[in-house]
Amino acid sequence: MRLSGPSFLVGLLLSIMLAAPLRTQAQDFEKTVLRNNMDRIFREANKLSYNAGIGVAVMNSDYRGGVDNSLVQKVKIKGYGPTITAGLMYQFSPYVGAMTTLEYARIRGDQPATLEEDCSYCADLVSGTGSVTVHLASRPTLARLYERTFRGKILLVPYLKGGVGFLGYKVKSYNGEQEALPARKYPAVAFVIPVGGGLRARISERISLATEVTLNMPSTDYLDNRQAEGNILGANDKYVSVSLKAFYTPRR
């Protein structure tokens, strides 16, 4: 029997209306199953992941720009540069884990000649830190994160982190073309507190990607080879790292 145009449209509309509740019921059932089985899924999962990343670090140094400087100019004056990271993450529970991170950053700040001083600095920073991580997600979402079989749908899980570690640094600064005297003996070591968070996306059975932002708070004000007051968030130099990381979780 051949359906007319109006009859076909009515039939299609009824099919969509009937399919929507069934799809919702199936999704609710899947969430219930995942919620009830999360503990078992986590016990069977490999809880250790390796990660590596690249990004950029921006320093809050003692160098200051003029009032009329743009944001880009102020960032150049304060200092910025590339950063690379490598580390491990281990999950003690579906929500709480530990992360170790080794990071290298090379930051350069430029003081324009139009200001009172024509100075620039270059800092090499190497840090080793340990952090506690907390996943901010529901039980069904975390169950999908730890499942061995990837279902082909990208999964997003936000997380927070905070910890402590050591920072080794070596700095040179210049007055015009002449190297300035060191403000202290380099290389030097300081404590550092990293705090931040990220958004992790599982894209395959063993691969996840994450965007991460970390505020690094060292116990020193010599990351730019000068000491001065008036920095944002206290007297010591601080820097923010923004990175893209890849996580690899091998088979158990």
PDB file of C-alpha atoms in Angstrom:
ATOM      1  CA  MET A   1       0.000   0.000   0.000  1.00  0.00           C
ATOM      2  CA  ARG A   2       1.380   3.376  -1.016  1.00  0.00           C
ATOM      3  CA  LEU A   3       1.224   6.146   1.581  1.00  0.00           C
ATOM      4  CA  SER A   4       0.355   9.683   0.659  1.00  0.00           C
ATOM      5  CA  GLY A   5       2.574  12.604   1.663  1.00  0.00           C
ATOM      6  CA  PRO A   6       0.529  13.622   4.755  1.00  0.00           C
ATOM      7  CA  SER A   7       0.197  10.005   5.924  1.00  0.00           C
ATOM      8  CA  PHE A   8       3.953   9.478   5.619  1.00  0.00           C
ATOM      9  CA  LEU A   9       4.693  12.622   7.657  1.00  0.00           C
ATOM     10  CA  VAL A  10       2.223  11.585  10.371  1.00  0.00           C
ATOM     11  CA  GLY A  11       3.786   8.134  10.542  1.00  0.00           C
ATOM     12  CA  LEU A  12       7.298   9.573  10.745  1.00  0.00           C
ATOM     13  CA  LEU A  13       6.256  11.950  13.537  1.00  0.00           C
ATOM     14  CA  LEU A  14       4.667   9.112  15.521  1.00  0.00           C
ATOM     15  CA  SER A  15       7.833   7.004  15.116  1.00  0.00           C
ATOM     16  CA  ILE A  16      10.000   9.817  16.466  1.00  0.00           C
ATOM     17  CA  MET A  17       7.654  10.407  19.398  1.00  0.00           C
ATOM     18  CA  LEU A  18       7.686   6.710  20.287  1.00  0.00           C
ATOM     19  CA  ALA A  19      11.449   6.330  19.836  1.00  0.00           C
ATOM     20  CA  ALA A  20      12.392   9.237  22.118  1.00  0.00           C
ATOM     21  CA  PRO A  21      11.037   7.671  25.343  1.00  0.00           C
ATOM     22  CA  LEU A  22      12.605   4.324  24.440  1.00  0.00           C
ATOM     23  CA  ARG A  23      15.982   5.995  23.875  1.00  0.00           C
ATOM     24  CA  THR A  24      15.701   7.834  27.214  1.00  0.00           C
ATOM     25  CA  GLN A  25      14.780   4.600  28.996  1.00  0.00           C
ATOM     26  CA  ALA A  26      17.757   2.831  27.434  1.00  0.00           C
ATOM     27  CA  GLN A  27      20.116   5.625  28.519  1.00  0.00           C
ATOM     28  CA  ASP A  28      18.691   5.578  32.057  1.00  0.00           C
ATOM     29  CA  PHE A  29      19.100   1.802  32.197  1.00  0.00           C
ATOM     30  CA  GLU A  30      22.718   2.087  30.998  1.00  0.00           C
ATOM     31  CA  LYS A  31      23.486   4.699  33.670  1.00  0.00           C
ATOM     32  CA  THR A  32      21.930   2.489  36.347  1.00  0.00           C
ATOM     33  CA  VAL A  33      24.009  -0.500  35.260  1.00  0.00           C
ATOM     34  CA  LEU A  34      27.199   1.569  35.206  1.00  0.00           C
ATOM     35  CA  ARG A  35      26.414   3.106  38.598  1.00  0.00           C
ATOM     36  CA  ASN A  36      25.822  -0.287  40.195  1.00  0.00           C
ATOM     37  CA  ASN A  37      28.916  -1.838  38.610  1.00  0.00           C
ATOM     38  CA  MET A  38      31.401   1.021  39.003  1.00  0.00           C
ATOM     39  CA  ASP A  39      33.248  -0.557  41.947  1.00  0.00           C
ATOM     40  CA  ARG A  40      33.752  -3.793  39.995  1.00  0.00           C
ATOM     41  CA  ILE A  41      34.795  -1.897  36.861  1.00  0.00           C
ATOM     42  CA  PHE A  42      37.337   0.112  38.868  1.00  0.00           C
ATOM     43  CA  ARG A  43      38.779  -3.001  40.535  1.00  0.00           C
ATOM     44  CA  GLU A  44      39.394  -4.568  37.137  1.00  0.00           C
ATOM     45  CA  ALA A  45      40.831  -1.405  35.547  1.00  0.00           C
ATOM     46  CA  ASN A  46      44.496  -0.495  35.212  1.00  0.00           C
ATOM     47  CA  LYS A  47      44.897   2.406  37.622  1.00  0.00           C
ATOM     48  CA  LEU A  48      48.269   3.638  36.332  1.00  0.00           C
ATOM     49  CA  SER A  49      48.575   6.088  33.419  1.00  0.00           C
ATOM     50  CA  TYR A  50      51.561   7.754  31.780  1.00  0.00           C
ATOM     51  CA  ASN A  51      51.287  11.302  30.496  1.00  0.00           C
ATOM     52  CA  ALA A  52      53.274  13.844  28.502  1.00  0.00           C
ATOM     53  CA  GLY A  53      52.415  17.339  27.356  1.00  0.00           C
ATOM     54  CA  ILE A  54      53.460  20.611  25.784  1.00  0.00           C
ATOM     55  CA  GLY A  55      52.276  24.121  26.497  1.00  0.00           C
ATOM     56  CA  VAL A  56      53.186  27.662  27.414  1.00  0.00           C
ATOM     57  CA  ALA A  57      54.107  29.292  30.730  1.00  0.00           C
ATOM     58  CA  VAL A  58      53.467  32.933  31.646  1.00  0.00           C
ATOM     59  CA  MET A  59      55.447  34.551  34.488  1.00  0.00           C
ATOM     60  CA  ASN A  60      54.229  37.119  36.997  1.00  0.00           C
ATOM     61  CA  SER A  61      57.656  38.712  37.408  1.00  0.00           C
ATOM     62  CA  ASP A  62      58.932  41.965  38.923  1.00  0.00           C
ATOM     63  CA  TYR A  63      59.190  43.551  35.464  1.00  0.00           C
ATOM     64  CA  ARG A  64      56.443  46.090  34.813  1.00  0.00           C
ATOM     65  CA  GLY A  65      55.101  47.738  31.722  1.00  0.00           C
ATOM     66  CA  GLY A  66      53.614  51.154  31.243  1.00  0.00           C
ATOM     67  CA  VAL A  67      49.974  52.007  31.805  1.00  0.00           C
ATOM     68  CA  ASP A  68      49.340  52.198  28.071  1.00  0.00           C
ATOM     69  CA  ASN A  69      50.822  48.768  27.291  1.00  0.00           C
ATOM     70  CA  SER A  70      48.458  46.214  25.775  1.00  0.00           C
ATOM     71  CA  LEU A  71      47.872  42.827  27.367  1.00  0.00           C
ATOM     72  CA  VAL A  72      50.213  41.178  24.843  1.00  0.00           C
ATOM     73  CA  GLN A  73      52.958  43.682  25.631  1.00  0.00           C
ATOM     74  CA  LYS A  74      52.496  43.166  29.370  1.00  0.00           C
ATOM     75  CA  VAL A  75      52.807  39.392  28.931  1.00  0.00           C
ATOM     76  CA  LYS A  76      56.037  39.873  26.941  1.00  0.00           C
ATOM     77  CA  ILE A  77      57.433  42.164  29.635  1.00  0.00           C
ATOM     78  CA  LYS A  78      56.472  39.860  32.494  1.00  0.00           C
ATOM     79  CA  GLY A  79      57.842  36.844  30.635  1.00  0.00           C
ATOM     80  CA  TYR A  80      56.565  33.773  28.813  1.00  0.00           C
ATOM     81  CA  GLY A  81      57.881  30.681  27.047  1.00  0.00           C
ATOM     82  CA  PRO A  82      57.393  27.015  26.119  1.00  0.00           C
ATOM     83  CA  THR A  83      56.995  24.204  28.599  1.00  0.00           C
ATOM     84  CA  ILE A  84      57.107  20.402  28.352  1.00  0.00           C
ATOM     85  CA  THR A  85      55.901  17.881  30.943  1.00  0.00           C
ATOM     86  CA  ALA A  86      56.027  14.164  31.663  1.00  0.00           C
ATOM     87  CA  GLY A  87      54.544  12.213  34.532  1.00  0.00           C
ATOM     88  CA  LEU A  88      52.493   9.413  36.047  1.00  0.00           C
ATOM     89  CA  MET A  89      48.973   9.260  37.459  1.00  0.00           C
ATOM     90  CA  TYR A  90      47.708   6.539  39.806  1.00  0.00           C
ATOM     91  CA  GLN A  91      44.094   6.212  40.958  1.00  0.00           C
ATOM     92  CA  PHE A  92      43.551   5.146  44.578  1.00  0.00           C
ATOM     93  CA  SER A  93      39.792   5.333  44.106  1.00  0.00           C
ATOM     94  CA  PRO A  94      37.502   6.310  41.213  1.00  0.00           C
ATOM     95  CA  TYR A  95      37.560   9.881  42.522  1.00  0.00           C
ATOM     96  CA  VAL A  96      40.984  10.389  44.123  1.00  0.00           C
ATOM     97  CA  GLY A  97      44.427   9.805  42.638  1.00  0.00           C
ATOM     98  CA  ALA A  98      48.043  10.946  42.767  1.00  0.00           C
ATOM     99  CA  MET A  99      50.064  12.587  40.013  1.00  0.00           C
ATOM    100  CA  THR A 100      53.818  13.075  39.699  1.00  0.00           C
ATOM    101  CA  THR A 101      55.005  15.651  37.184  1.00  0.00           C
ATOM    102  CA  LEU A 102      58.387  16.621  35.803  1.00  0.00           C
ATOM    103  CA  GLU A 103      58.246  19.983  33.989  1.00  0.00           C
ATOM    104  CA  TYR A 104      60.745  22.104  32.099  1.00  0.00           C
ATOM    105  CA  ALA A 105      60.025  25.716  31.142  1.00  0.00           C
ATOM    106  CA  ARG A 106      62.151  28.356  29.451  1.00  0.00           C
ATOM    107  CA  ILE A 107      60.762  31.809  30.113  1.00  0.00           C
ATOM    108  CA  ARG A 108      61.967  35.099  28.653  1.00  0.00           C
ATOM    109  CA  GLY A 109      60.845  38.591  29.622  1.00  0.00           C
ATOM    110  CA  ASP A 110      61.591  41.742  27.644  1.00  0.00           C
ATOM    111  CA  GLN A 111      61.627  45.276  28.994  1.00  0.00           C
ATOM    112  CA  PRO A 112      61.027  47.797  26.170  1.00  0.00           C
ATOM    113  CA  ALA A 113      63.572  50.556  25.660  1.00  0.00           C
ATOM    114  CA  THR A 114      60.854  53.189  26.032  1.00  0.00           C
ATOM    115  CA  LEU A 115      60.729  52.535  29.781  1.00  0.00           C
ATOM    116  CA  GLU A 116      63.177  53.596  32.442  1.00  0.00           C
ATOM    117  CA  GLU A 117      65.307  50.457  32.105  1.00  0.00           C
ATOM    118  CA  ASP A 118      66.177  48.448  29.018  1.00  0.00           C
ATOM    119  CA  CYS A 119      66.332  44.986  30.590  1.00  0.00           C
ATOM    120  CA  SER A 120      65.390  41.424  29.759  1.00  0.00           C
ATOM    121  CA  TYR A 121      65.808  38.083  31.502  1.00  0.00           C
ATOM    122  CA  CYS A 122      65.848  34.420  30.562  1.00  0.00           C
ATOM    123  CA  ALA A 123      65.023  31.710  33.112  1.00  0.00           C
ATOM    124  CA  ASP A 124      65.374  27.927  32.840  1.00  0.00           C
ATOM    125  CA  LEU A 125      63.025  26.182  35.279  1.00  0.00           C
ATOM    126  CA  VAL A 126      62.895  22.462  36.113  1.00  0.00           C
ATOM    127  CA  SER A 127      60.338  21.242  38.653  1.00  0.00           C
ATOM    128  CA  GLY A 128      59.409  17.891  40.126  1.00  0.00           C
ATOM    129  CA  THR A 129      56.080  17.811  41.945  1.00  0.00           C
ATOM    130  CA  GLY A 130      53.596  15.417  43.484  1.00  0.00           C
ATOM    131  CA  SER A 131      49.895  16.262  43.545  1.00  0.00           C
ATOM    132  CA  VAL A 132      46.589  14.876  44.739  1.00  0.00           C
ATOM    133  CA  THR A 133      43.978  14.786  41.969  1.00  0.00           C
ATOM    134  CA  VAL A 134      40.201  14.729  42.354  1.00  0.00           C
ATOM    135  CA  HIS A 135      37.846  13.787  39.515  1.00  0.00           C
ATOM    136  CA  LEU A 136      34.610  15.796  39.475  1.00  0.00           C
ATOM    137  CA  ALA A 137      32.188  13.386  37.843  1.00  0.00           C
ATOM    138  CA  SER A 138      29.263  11.070  38.574  1.00  0.00           C
ATOM    139  CA  ARG A 139      29.597   7.332  39.174  1.00  0.00           C
ATOM    140  CA  PRO A 140      28.292   6.371  35.693  1.00  0.00           C
ATOM    141  CA  THR A 141      30.721   8.801  34.040  1.00  0.00           C
ATOM    142  CA  LEU A 142      33.687   7.460  36.022  1.00  0.00           C
ATOM    143  CA  ALA A 143      32.618   3.903  35.266  1.00  0.00           C
ATOM    144  CA  ARG A 144      32.882   4.705  31.563  1.00  0.00           C
ATOM    145  CA  LEU A 145      36.286   6.312  32.169  1.00  0.00           C
ATOM    146  CA  TYR A 146      37.665   3.102  33.713  1.00  0.00           C
ATOM    147  CA  GLU A 147      35.908   0.593  31.449  1.00  0.00           C
ATOM    148  CA  ARG A 148      38.287  -1.552  29.424  1.00  0.00           C
ATOM    149  CA  THR A 149      36.148  -1.279  26.295  1.00  0.00           C
ATOM    150  CA  PHE A 150      35.785   2.140  24.721  1.00  0.00           C
ATOM    151  CA  ARG A 151      32.289   2.734  23.372  1.00  0.00           C
ATOM    152  CA  GLY A 152      33.253   5.174  20.655  1.00  0.00           C
ATOM    153  CA  LYS A 153      31.879   8.293  22.351  1.00  0.00           C
ATOM    154  CA  ILE A 154      34.262  10.948  23.688  1.00  0.00           C
ATOM    155  CA  LEU A 155      33.980  11.207  27.469  1.00  0.00           C
ATOM    156  CA  LEU A 156      34.801  14.447  29.353  1.00  0.00           C
ATOM    157  CA  VAL A 157      35.881  14.373  33.009  1.00  0.00           C
ATOM    158  CA  PRO A 158      37.039  17.543  34.834  1.00  0.00           C
ATOM    159  CA  TYR A 159      39.595  17.301  37.646  1.00  0.00           C
ATOM    160  CA  LEU A 160      41.366  19.434  40.243  1.00  0.00           C
ATOM    161  CA  LYS A 161      44.898  19.037  41.577  1.00  0.00           C
ATOM    162  CA  GLY A 162      47.145  20.441  44.292  1.00  0.00           C
ATOM    163  CA  GLY A 163      50.520  19.424  45.672  1.00  0.00           C
ATOM    164  CA  VAL A 164      54.093  20.339  46.523  1.00  0.00           C
ATOM    165  CA  GLY A 165      57.550  19.836  45.046  1.00  0.00           C
ATOM    166  CA  PHE A 166      60.952  21.284  44.212  1.00  0.00           C
ATOM    167  CA  LEU A 167      61.964  23.836  41.599  1.00  0.00           C
ATOM    168  CA  GLY A 168      65.478  24.218  40.206  1.00  0.00           C
ATOM    169  CA  TYR A 169      66.142  27.456  38.352  1.00  0.00           C
ATOM    170  CA  LYS A 170      68.911  29.350  36.584  1.00  0.00           C
ATOM    171  CA  VAL A 171      68.474  32.941  35.440  1.00  0.00           C
ATOM    172  CA  LYS A 172      70.363  35.515  33.393  1.00  0.00           C
ATOM    173  CA  SER A 173      69.333  39.139  32.960  1.00  0.00           C
ATOM    174  CA  TYR A 174      70.687  41.975  30.850  1.00  0.00           C
ATOM    175  CA  ASN A 175      70.940  45.757  30.877  1.00  0.00           C
ATOM    176  CA  GLY A 176      70.865  46.489  27.180  1.00  0.00           C
ATOM    177  CA  GLU A 177      73.579  44.263  25.704  1.00  0.00           C
ATOM    178  CA  GLN A 178      75.454  43.877  28.996  1.00  0.00           C
ATOM    179  CA  GLU A 179      74.752  40.954  31.301  1.00  0.00           C
ATOM    180  CA  ALA A 180      73.594  42.072  34.742  1.00  0.00           C
ATOM    181  CA  LEU A 181      75.138  40.829  37.953  1.00  0.00           C
ATOM    182  CA  PRO A 182      73.377  37.776  39.442  1.00  0.00           C
ATOM    183  CA  ALA A 183      71.007  38.690  42.275  1.00  0.00           C
ATOM    184  CA  ARG A 184      71.917  35.422  43.979  1.00  0.00           C
ATOM    185  CA  LYS A 185      73.946  32.290  43.299  1.00  0.00           C
ATOM    186  CA  TYR A 186      72.596  30.196  40.419  1.00  0.00           C
ATOM    187  CA  PRO A 187      71.545  27.501  39.868  1.00  0.00           C
ATOM    188  CA  ALA A 188      69.261  27.512  42.902  1.00  0.00           C
ATOM    189  CA  VAL A 189      66.499  25.354  44.366  1.00  0.00           C
ATOM    190  CA  ALA A 190      63.164  26.375  45.902  1.00  0.00           C
ATOM    191  CA  PHE A 191      59.948  24.776  47.079  1.00  0.00           C
ATOM    192  CA  VAL A 192      56.973  25.090  44.740  1.00  0.00           C
ATOM    193  CA  ILE A 193      53.236  24.550  45.248  1.00  0.00           C
ATOM    194  CA  PRO A 194      51.261  23.673  42.093  1.00  0.00           C
ATOM    195  CA  VAL A 195      47.462  24.103  42.109  1.00  0.00           C
ATOM    196  CA  GLY A 196      45.116  23.875  39.169  1.00  0.00           C
ATOM    197  CA  GLY A 197      42.869  21.614  37.197  1.00  0.00           C
ATOM    198  CA  GLY A 198      41.976  20.299  33.802  1.00  0.00           C
ATOM    199  CA  LEU A 199      39.465  18.625  31.540  1.00  0.00           C
ATOM    200  CA  ARG A 200      40.252  15.056  30.530  1.00  0.00           C
ATOM    201  CA  ALA A 201      38.737  13.506  27.401  1.00  0.00           C
ATOM    202  CA  ARG A 202      38.863   9.755  26.799  1.00  0.00           C
ATOM    203  CA  ILE A 203      39.121   9.210  23.040  1.00  0.00           C
ATOM    204  CA  SER A 204      40.066   5.509  22.789  1.00  0.00           C
ATOM    205  CA  GLU A 205      40.555   2.427  24.933  1.00  0.00           C
ATOM    206  CA  ARG A 206      43.982   3.526  26.173  1.00  0.00           C
ATOM    207  CA  ILE A 207      44.355   7.181  25.125  1.00  0.00           C
ATOM    208  CA  SER A 208      43.000  10.310  26.813  1.00  0.00           C
ATOM    209  CA  LEU A 209      43.734  13.970  26.143  1.00  0.00           C
ATOM    210  CA  ALA A 210      43.574  16.757  28.713  1.00  0.00           C
ATOM    211  CA  THR A 211      43.841  20.515  28.789  1.00  0.00           C
ATOM    212  CA  GLU A 212      45.395  21.598  32.089  1.00  0.00           C
ATOM    213  CA  VAL A 213      46.052  24.931  33.798  1.00  0.00           C
ATOM    214  CA  THR A 214      48.474  25.082  36.758  1.00  0.00           C
ATOM    215  CA  LEU A 215      49.442  28.007  38.974  1.00  0.00           C
ATOM    216  CA  ASN A 216      52.986  27.396  40.266  1.00  0.00           C
ATOM    217  CA  MET A 217      53.851  29.244  43.492  1.00  0.00           C
ATOM    218  CA  PRO A 218      57.590  29.055  44.313  1.00  0.00           C
ATOM    219  CA  SER A 219      59.196  30.075  47.606  1.00  0.00           C
ATOM    220  CA  THR A 220      61.511  32.548  45.839  1.00  0.00           C
ATOM    221  CA  ASP A 221      61.382  35.972  44.209  1.00  0.00           C
ATOM    222  CA  TYR A 222      64.471  35.453  42.033  1.00  0.00           C
ATOM    223  CA  LEU A 223      63.016  33.704  38.973  1.00  0.00           C
ATOM    224  CA  ASP A 224      63.681  36.945  37.044  1.00  0.00           C
ATOM    225  CA  ASN A 225      67.025  37.734  38.731  1.00  0.00           C
ATOM    226  CA  ARG A 226      65.583  40.662  40.655  1.00  0.00           C
ATOM    227  CA  GLN A 227      63.676  41.174  43.899  1.00  0.00           C
ATOM    228  CA  ALA A 228      60.879  43.692  44.284  1.00  0.00           C
ATOM    229  CA  GLU A 229      57.521  44.095  46.002  1.00  0.00           C
ATOM    230  CA  GLY A 230      54.106  44.595  44.530  1.00  0.00           C
ATOM    231  CA  ASN A 231      53.547  41.394  42.557  1.00  0.00           C
ATOM    232  CA  ILE A 232      50.070  39.998  42.148  1.00  0.00           C
ATOM    233  CA  LEU A 233      49.372  37.177  44.659  1.00  0.00           C
ATOM    234  CA  GLY A 234      52.265  38.092  46.943  1.00  0.00           C
ATOM    235  CA  ALA A 235      55.898  39.104  46.775  1.00  0.00           C
ATOM    236  CA  ASN A 236      57.357  35.957  45.190  1.00  0.00           C
ATOM    237  CA  ASP A 237      57.436  35.332  41.448  1.00  0.00           C
ATOM    238  CA  LYS A 238      54.756  32.973  40.150  1.00  0.00           C
ATOM    239  CA  TYR A 239      53.982  31.444  36.791  1.00  0.00           C
ATOM    240  CA  VAL A 240      50.992  29.808  35.130  1.00  0.00           C
ATOM    241  CA  SER A 241      51.412  26.779  32.878  1.00  0.00           C
ATOM    242  CA  VAL A 242      48.770  25.972  30.253  1.00  0.00           C
ATOM    243  CA  SER A 243      49.363  22.605  28.591  1.00  0.00           C
ATOM    244  CA  LEU A 244      47.846  19.930  26.400  1.00  0.00           C
ATOM    245  CA  LYS A 245      48.545  16.450  27.778  1.00  0.00           C
ATOM    246  CA  ALA A 246      48.170  12.939  26.412  1.00  0.00           C
ATOM    247  CA  PHE A 247      47.455  10.094  28.868  1.00  0.00           C
ATOM    248  CA  TYR A 248      48.289   6.481  28.008  1.00  0.00           C
ATOM    249  CA  THR A 249      46.819   3.661  30.106  1.00  0.00           C
ATOM    250  CA  PRO A 250      48.322   0.276  29.194  1.00  0.00           C
ATOM    251  CA  ARG A 251      46.371  -2.961  29.450  1.00  0.00           C
ATOM    252  CA  ARG A 252      46.312  -4.503  32.882  1.00  0.00           C
TER     253      ARG A 252
END
